[in-house]
Coordinates of C-alpha atoms and ligand atoms in Angstrom, one line a residue:
M1 CA 32.5 2.3 24.1
S2 CA 34.1 3.2 20.8
I3 CA 33.1 3.6 17.2
S4 CA 35.4 2.5 14.4
Y5 CA 35.4 1.9 10.7
D6 CA 38.3 -0.4 9.8
D7 CA 39.3 0.6 6.2
R8 CA 35.6 0.7 5.2
V9 CA 34.1 1.8 1.9
A10 CA 30.7 3.4 1.8
V11 CA 28.2 4.2 -0.9
V12 CA 25.8 7.0 -0.1
T13 CA 23.0 7.4 -2.7
G14 CA 21.5 10.9 -3.3
A15 CA 24.5 12.4 -1.5
G16 CA 24.7 15.6 -3.5
S17 CA 22.5 17.5 -1.1
G18 CA 20.6 17.4 2.2
L19 CA 20.9 14.3 4.3
G20 CA 23.0 12.2 1.9
R21 CA 25.6 15.0 1.7
S22 CA 25.8 15.1 5.5
H23 CA 26.0 11.3 5.9
A24 CA 28.8 11.2 3.3
K25 CA 30.7 13.9 5.0
V26 CA 30.4 12.4 8.5
L27 CA 31.5 9.0 7.3
A28 CA 34.4 10.5 5.4
S29 CA 35.4 12.4 8.5
K30 CA 35.7 9.1 10.3
G31 CA 38.1 7.7 7.6
V32 CA 35.5 5.9 5.5
K33 CA 36.1 6.1 1.8
V34 CA 32.9 7.3 0.2
V35 CA 31.2 7.0 -3.2
V36 CA 29.0 10.2 -3.5
N37 CA 26.2 9.2 -5.8
D38 CA 23.7 11.8 -7.1
L39 CA 22.1 12.5 -10.5
G40 CA 21.8 16.1 -9.5
G41 CA 18.1 16.7 -10.4
N42 CA 15.5 18.8 -8.8
V43 CA 13.4 17.8 -5.8
A44 CA 11.0 15.9 -8.1
G45 CA 14.0 14.0 -9.5
E46 CA 13.9 15.7 -12.8
G47 CA 16.9 17.0 -14.7
G48 CA 20.4 16.2 -13.8
S49 CA 23.9 17.6 -13.3
S50 CA 27.2 16.1 -12.2
R51 CA 27.8 19.3 -10.1
A52 CA 25.8 18.1 -7.0
A53 CA 28.0 15.0 -6.5
D54 CA 31.2 16.7 -7.6
D55 CA 30.8 19.5 -5.1
V56 CA 30.4 17.1 -2.2
V57 CA 33.4 15.1 -3.3
E58 CA 35.4 18.4 -3.4
E59 CA 34.2 19.3 0.1
I60 CA 35.3 15.8 1.5
I61 CA 38.7 16.0 -0.2
Q62 CA 39.3 19.6 1.0
A63 CA 38.6 18.3 4.5
G64 CA 41.2 15.5 4.1
G65 CA 38.9 12.6 3.3
E66 CA 38.6 10.3 0.3
A67 CA 35.6 10.3 -2.0
V68 CA 34.6 9.7 -5.7
A69 CA 31.5 10.8 -7.5
N70 CA 29.0 8.7 -9.3
Y71 CA 26.1 10.3 -11.3
D72 CA 23.9 7.3 -12.1
S73 CA 20.2 7.2 -11.2
V74 CA 19.5 4.6 -8.6
A75 CA 16.2 3.8 -10.4
S76 CA 17.6 1.2 -12.8
Q77 CA 19.3 -2.1 -12.4
E78 CA 22.2 -0.9 -14.5
G79 CA 22.4 2.3 -12.4
G80 CA 22.6 0.3 -9.2
Q81 CA 25.3 -1.9 -10.6
N82 CA 27.3 1.0 -11.8
I83 CA 27.1 2.8 -8.4
I84 CA 28.4 -0.3 -6.6
Q85 CA 31.0 -0.9 -9.3
T86 CA 32.3 2.7 -8.7
A87 CA 33.1 1.6 -5.1
V88 CA 34.8 -1.6 -6.3
D89 CA 36.8 0.1 -9.1
N90 CA 38.0 3.0 -6.9
F91 CA 38.3 1.5 -3.4
G92 CA 38.3 -2.3 -4.0
S93 CA 34.9 -3.2 -2.3
V94 CA 31.8 -2.0 -0.5
D95 CA 31.1 -2.3 3.2
I96 CA 28.4 0.3 3.8
L97 CA 25.4 1.2 1.7
I98 CA 23.2 4.2 2.7
N99 CA 20.0 4.0 0.5
N100 CA 19.1 7.7 0.8
A101 CA 18.3 9.0 -2.8
G102 CA 14.7 10.2 -2.9
N103 CA 12.3 12.6 -4.6
V104 CA 8.8 13.8 -4.0
R105 CA 5.7 14.4 -6.2
D106 CA 2.9 15.3 -3.8
K107 CA -0.8 15.3 -4.8
S108 CA -3.9 14.0 -3.2
F109 CA -4.6 10.4 -4.4
A110 CA -7.7 11.5 -6.3
K111 CA -5.6 13.9 -8.4
M112 CA -2.4 11.8 -8.6
D113 CA -1.2 10.8 -12.0
L114 CA -0.2 7.1 -11.6
D115 CA 3.1 7.8 -13.4
N116 CA 4.1 9.8 -10.4
F117 CA 3.2 6.9 -8.2
T118 CA 5.5 4.5 -10.0
A119 CA 8.2 7.1 -10.4
L120 CA 8.5 7.3 -6.6
M121 CA 8.4 3.5 -6.2
D122 CA 11.2 3.3 -8.8
V123 CA 13.5 5.7 -6.9
H124 CA 12.8 5.0 -3.3
L125 CA 12.0 1.2 -3.3
M126 CA 13.6 -0.1 -6.5
G127 CA 16.5 2.3 -6.2
A128 CA 17.3 0.7 -2.8
V129 CA 16.7 -2.8 -4.2
Y130 CA 19.0 -2.3 -7.2
C131 CA 21.8 -0.9 -5.1
T132 CA 21.4 -3.5 -2.4
K133 CA 21.2 -6.3 -5.0
A134 CA 24.6 -5.2 -6.4
A135 CA 26.3 -4.8 -3.0
W136 CA 24.7 -7.8 -1.2
P137 CA 26.9 -10.7 -2.7
L138 CA 30.0 -8.7 -1.9
M139 CA 28.9 -8.1 1.6
L140 CA 27.9 -11.7 2.2
E141 CA 31.2 -12.9 0.8
K142 CA 33.3 -10.7 3.1
Q143 CA 31.0 -11.3 6.0
F144 CA 30.6 -7.6 6.7
G145 CA 27.9 -5.3 5.6
R146 CA 25.9 -2.4 6.9
V147 CA 22.9 -1.3 4.9
V148 CA 20.6 1.6 6.0
M149 CA 17.2 2.3 4.4
T150 CA 15.8 5.8 4.5
S151 CA 12.1 5.4 5.5
S152 CA 9.9 8.2 6.7
S153 CA 7.2 8.8 9.3
A154 CA 5.0 9.5 6.3
G155 CA 5.2 5.8 5.5
L156 CA 5.2 4.5 9.1
F157 CA 2.2 6.6 10.1
G158 CA 0.7 8.1 7.0
S159 CA 0.5 11.6 5.6
H160 CA -2.0 13.5 3.5
G161 CA -1.1 13.9 -0.1
H162 CA 1.7 11.4 0.1
T163 CA 0.3 8.1 -1.0
N164 CA 3.1 7.5 -3.5
Y165 CA 5.8 8.5 -1.0
A166 CA 4.3 6.7 2.0
S167 CA 3.9 3.5 0.0
A168 CA 7.5 3.6 -1.2
K169 CA 8.8 4.5 2.3
L170 CA 7.0 1.7 4.2
S171 CA 7.9 -0.8 1.5
L172 CA 11.5 -0.2 2.4
V173 CA 10.8 -1.5 5.9
G174 CA 9.3 -4.7 4.5
F175 CA 12.4 -5.1 2.3
M176 CA 14.6 -4.6 5.4
H177 CA 12.6 -7.1 7.6
A178 CA 13.0 -9.8 5.0
L179 CA 16.6 -9.0 4.2
I180 CA 17.8 -9.2 7.8
Q181 CA 16.7 -12.9 7.8
E182 CA 19.2 -13.5 5.0
G183 CA 22.1 -11.3 6.2
S184 CA 22.4 -11.5 10.0
R185 CA 24.3 -14.7 10.2
K186 CA 27.0 -13.3 7.9
N187 CA 27.3 -10.0 9.8
V188 CA 25.4 -8.2 7.0
L189 CA 23.0 -5.9 9.0
V190 CA 20.2 -3.8 7.8
N191 CA 18.4 -1.0 9.6
S192 CA 16.1 1.9 8.7
I193 CA 15.9 5.5 9.7
A194 CA 12.9 7.8 9.6
P195 CA 14.7 11.2 9.5
M196 CA 13.5 14.7 10.3
A197 CA 15.7 17.5 8.8
L198 CA 15.4 20.8 7.1
T199 CA 16.5 20.2 3.5
R200 CA 15.3 21.5 0.1
M201 CA 12.7 18.6 0.2
T202 CA 11.1 19.8 3.5
E203 CA 11.8 23.6 3.5
E204 CA 8.2 24.4 2.6
V205 CA 6.8 22.4 5.5
M206 CA 9.4 22.9 8.2
S207 CA 9.4 26.0 10.5
P208 CA 12.5 28.2 9.9
K209 CA 12.6 28.7 13.7
L210 CA 13.7 25.1 14.1
A211 CA 16.4 25.5 11.4
P212 CA 19.5 25.3 13.7
M213 CA 18.4 22.0 15.2
M214 CA 17.0 20.6 11.9
Q215 CA 20.3 20.3 10.3
P216 CA 20.9 17.0 8.6
E217 CA 24.0 16.4 10.8
F218 CA 21.6 15.6 13.7
V219 CA 20.4 12.6 11.7
S220 CA 23.9 11.5 10.4
A221 CA 25.0 10.6 13.9
M222 CA 22.5 7.7 13.9
V223 CA 23.5 6.6 10.4
A224 CA 27.2 6.6 11.3
F225 CA 26.4 4.6 14.4
L226 CA 24.4 2.0 12.5
C227 CA 27.3 1.5 10.1
A228 CA 30.1 1.2 12.6
D229 CA 32.1 -2.0 13.0
E230 CA 30.9 -2.3 16.6
C231 CA 27.2 -2.0 15.8
D232 CA 25.5 -5.4 15.9
L233 CA 21.9 -4.1 15.5
S234 CA 19.7 -5.3 12.6
G235 CA 16.1 -4.7 11.8
Q236 CA 15.8 -1.5 13.8
I237 CA 13.7 1.4 12.7
V238 CA 14.7 4.7 14.3
E239 CA 13.0 8.1 14.1
C240 CA 15.7 10.7 14.3
G241 CA 16.3 14.4 14.0
M242 CA 16.9 17.6 16.1
G243 CA 18.8 15.5 18.6
Y244 CA 15.7 13.3 19.1
F245 CA 16.1 9.5 18.7
S246 CA 13.4 6.9 19.1
K247 CA 12.9 3.3 18.1
V248 CA 9.8 2.5 16.1
Q249 CA 8.4 -1.0 16.2
I250 CA 5.7 -3.1 14.7
V251 CA 3.9 -5.1 17.4
E252 CA 1.0 -7.5 17.5
G253 CA -1.5 -7.8 20.3
A254 CA -2.2 -11.0 22.3
G255 CA -5.2 -11.7 20.0
V256 CA -8.3 -13.7 20.6
F257 CA -9.9 -16.8 19.0
L258 CA -13.5 -16.5 17.9
G259 CA -16.0 -19.2 16.9
N260 CA -14.6 -22.0 19.1
G261 CA -13.3 -23.9 16.1
D262 CA -16.2 -23.0 13.8
V263 CA -16.1 -20.3 11.2
P264 CA -16.7 -16.9 13.0
S265 CA -19.4 -14.6 11.7
P266 CA -19.0 -10.8 11.0
E267 CA -21.2 -10.3 14.1
D268 CA -18.6 -12.3 16.2
V269 CA -16.0 -9.9 14.9
Q270 CA -18.1 -6.9 15.7
A271 CA -18.9 -8.1 19.2
N272 CA -15.3 -8.9 20.0
W273 CA -13.5 -5.9 18.5
D274 CA -12.3 -4.6 21.9
A275 CA -10.5 -7.9 22.5
I276 CA -9.2 -8.1 19.0
S277 CA -7.7 -4.6 19.2
D278 CA -6.5 -4.9 22.8
M279 CA -2.8 -3.9 22.6
S280 CA -2.0 -4.2 26.4
E281 CA 0.0 -7.4 25.8
A282 CA 1.4 -6.4 22.4
K283 CA 4.8 -7.6 21.4
P284 CA 7.2 -7.6 18.5
Y285 CA 8.2 -10.7 16.5
R286 CA 11.6 -11.3 14.8
H287 CA 10.1 -13.0 11.8
A288 CA 6.7 -14.2 10.4
G289 CA 7.4 -17.8 11.5
Q290 CA 7.4 -16.7 15.1
V291 CA 3.9 -15.2 14.7
S292 CA 2.5 -18.5 13.3
R293 CA 4.2 -20.4 16.2
A294 CA 2.7 -18.1 18.8
V295 CA -0.8 -18.5 17.3
F296 CA -0.4 -22.3 17.3
H297 CA 0.7 -22.2 20.9
K298 CA -2.3 -20.2 21.9
M299 CA -4.6 -22.6 20.0
K300 CA -3.0 -25.5 21.8
A301 CA -3.4 -23.7 25.2
E302 CA -7.1 -23.1 24.5
G303 CA -7.7 -26.7 23.3
L304 CA -8.5 -25.6 19.8
L305 CA -5.9 -27.6 17.8
P306 CA -7.6 -30.3 15.7
Q307 CA -6.7 -33.8 17.0
Ligands
NAI401 P1 17.2 16.2 -0.9 O1 16.3 16.5 -2.0 O2 18.1 17.3 -0.4 O3 18.1 15.0 -1.3 C1 17.7 13.9 -2.1 C2 18.9 13.7 -3.0 O4 18.6 12.5 -3.8 C3 19.0 14.8 -4.0 O5 20.4 15.2 -4.0 C4 18.6 14.2 -5.4 O6 19.3 14.7 -6.5 C5 19.0 12.7 -5.1 N1 18.2 11.8 -6.0 C6 16.9 11.9 -6.3 N2 16.6 10.9 -7.2 C7 17.7 10.2 -7.4 C8 18.0 9.1 -8.3 N3 17.1 8.5 -9.0 N4 19.3 8.7 -8.3 C9 20.3 9.3 -7.5 N5 20.0 10.3 -6.7 C10 18.8 10.8 -6.7 O7 16.2 15.7 0.3 P2 16.6 15.0 1.7 O8 15.6 15.6 2.6 O9 18.0 15.1 2.0 O10 16.2 13.5 1.5 C11 17.1 12.4 1.6 C12 16.2 11.2 1.9 O11 15.6 11.3 3.2 C13 15.1 10.9 0.9 O12 15.0 9.6 0.7 C14 13.9 11.5 1.6 O13 12.7 10.9 1.2 C15 14.2 11.1 3.0 N6 13.5 11.8 4.1 C16 13.8 13.1 4.4 C17 13.1 13.7 5.4 C18 13.4 15.1 5.8 O14 12.9 15.5 6.9 N7 14.3 15.8 5.1 C19 12.0 13.0 6.1 C20 11.8 11.7 5.8 C21 12.5 11.1 4.8

């Protein structure tokens, strides 16, 4: 078992603090050349300073690694292109993209200004889309790419006061699921993490008692693994932090046909809810086509396919 990065170039967005800083430093310590992107704003994504990215670049260089800074916001197509172009201009290419930049603007949905909803979609979802769009053709052409989306348990499972954040975070999983269909055959692999770490974003909700084990480095081990030359995983979602690692998966139950070929009634649905929601034989699917095929097979087996 070994982990290697053969002359690889990584872009880590939002790498001026917290998790991104840790991912950038861990990758650089393994010999990966890193673009440290960060606009240097506050936790809501407002304001900006080149200091955040510059400081991390300085730390990497001091430790003997190679890194350059980029200060663009991920939340525009031009920003995404500039970020990837920084990798190309300085290191000749891009092999690894960690879509990590993020902000929070928490409020109950009743009180949320919709500008704060779209602002989060712009950074978390569209930021990842813009950066991936710019890196994707380069990765397909060289037949090597490792992309990591930063999702969240708030999106996977829900969280009060986070409708904007949860929507953006789960949409990244949908983006990943569709992308893996287009990248896998060219060794361009896409995975997602749902991290748990004590950073400026979470310091108000995390217990300080857990601080020693909540360091971002506990998460970066998974990110670095997912980006290694040897890693052939794609489409994984992994909850990680504090030394805890667990795969998360979307599964579908065995299901049931109602109405015997006729249109089922709402009363049929009510009467059969236990069977509809039975997850005892639940399984995952690799893509949407597999779900349709499984349903057709079941129809055939039950003699329900129209002749
Ligand atoms: P952080 O606030 O320390 O880091 C986020 C970084 O992204 C900041 O340096 C910020 O300046 C940068 N950023 C924000 N908007 C940007 C933009 N438009 N363009 C470029 N950079 C931008 O927070 P943390 O915790 O390190 O968060 C990193 C990622 O992990 C985020 O996507 C966050 O949503 C996600 N996450 C974190 C969790 C945690 O437990 N810390 C839990 C689940 C997800």
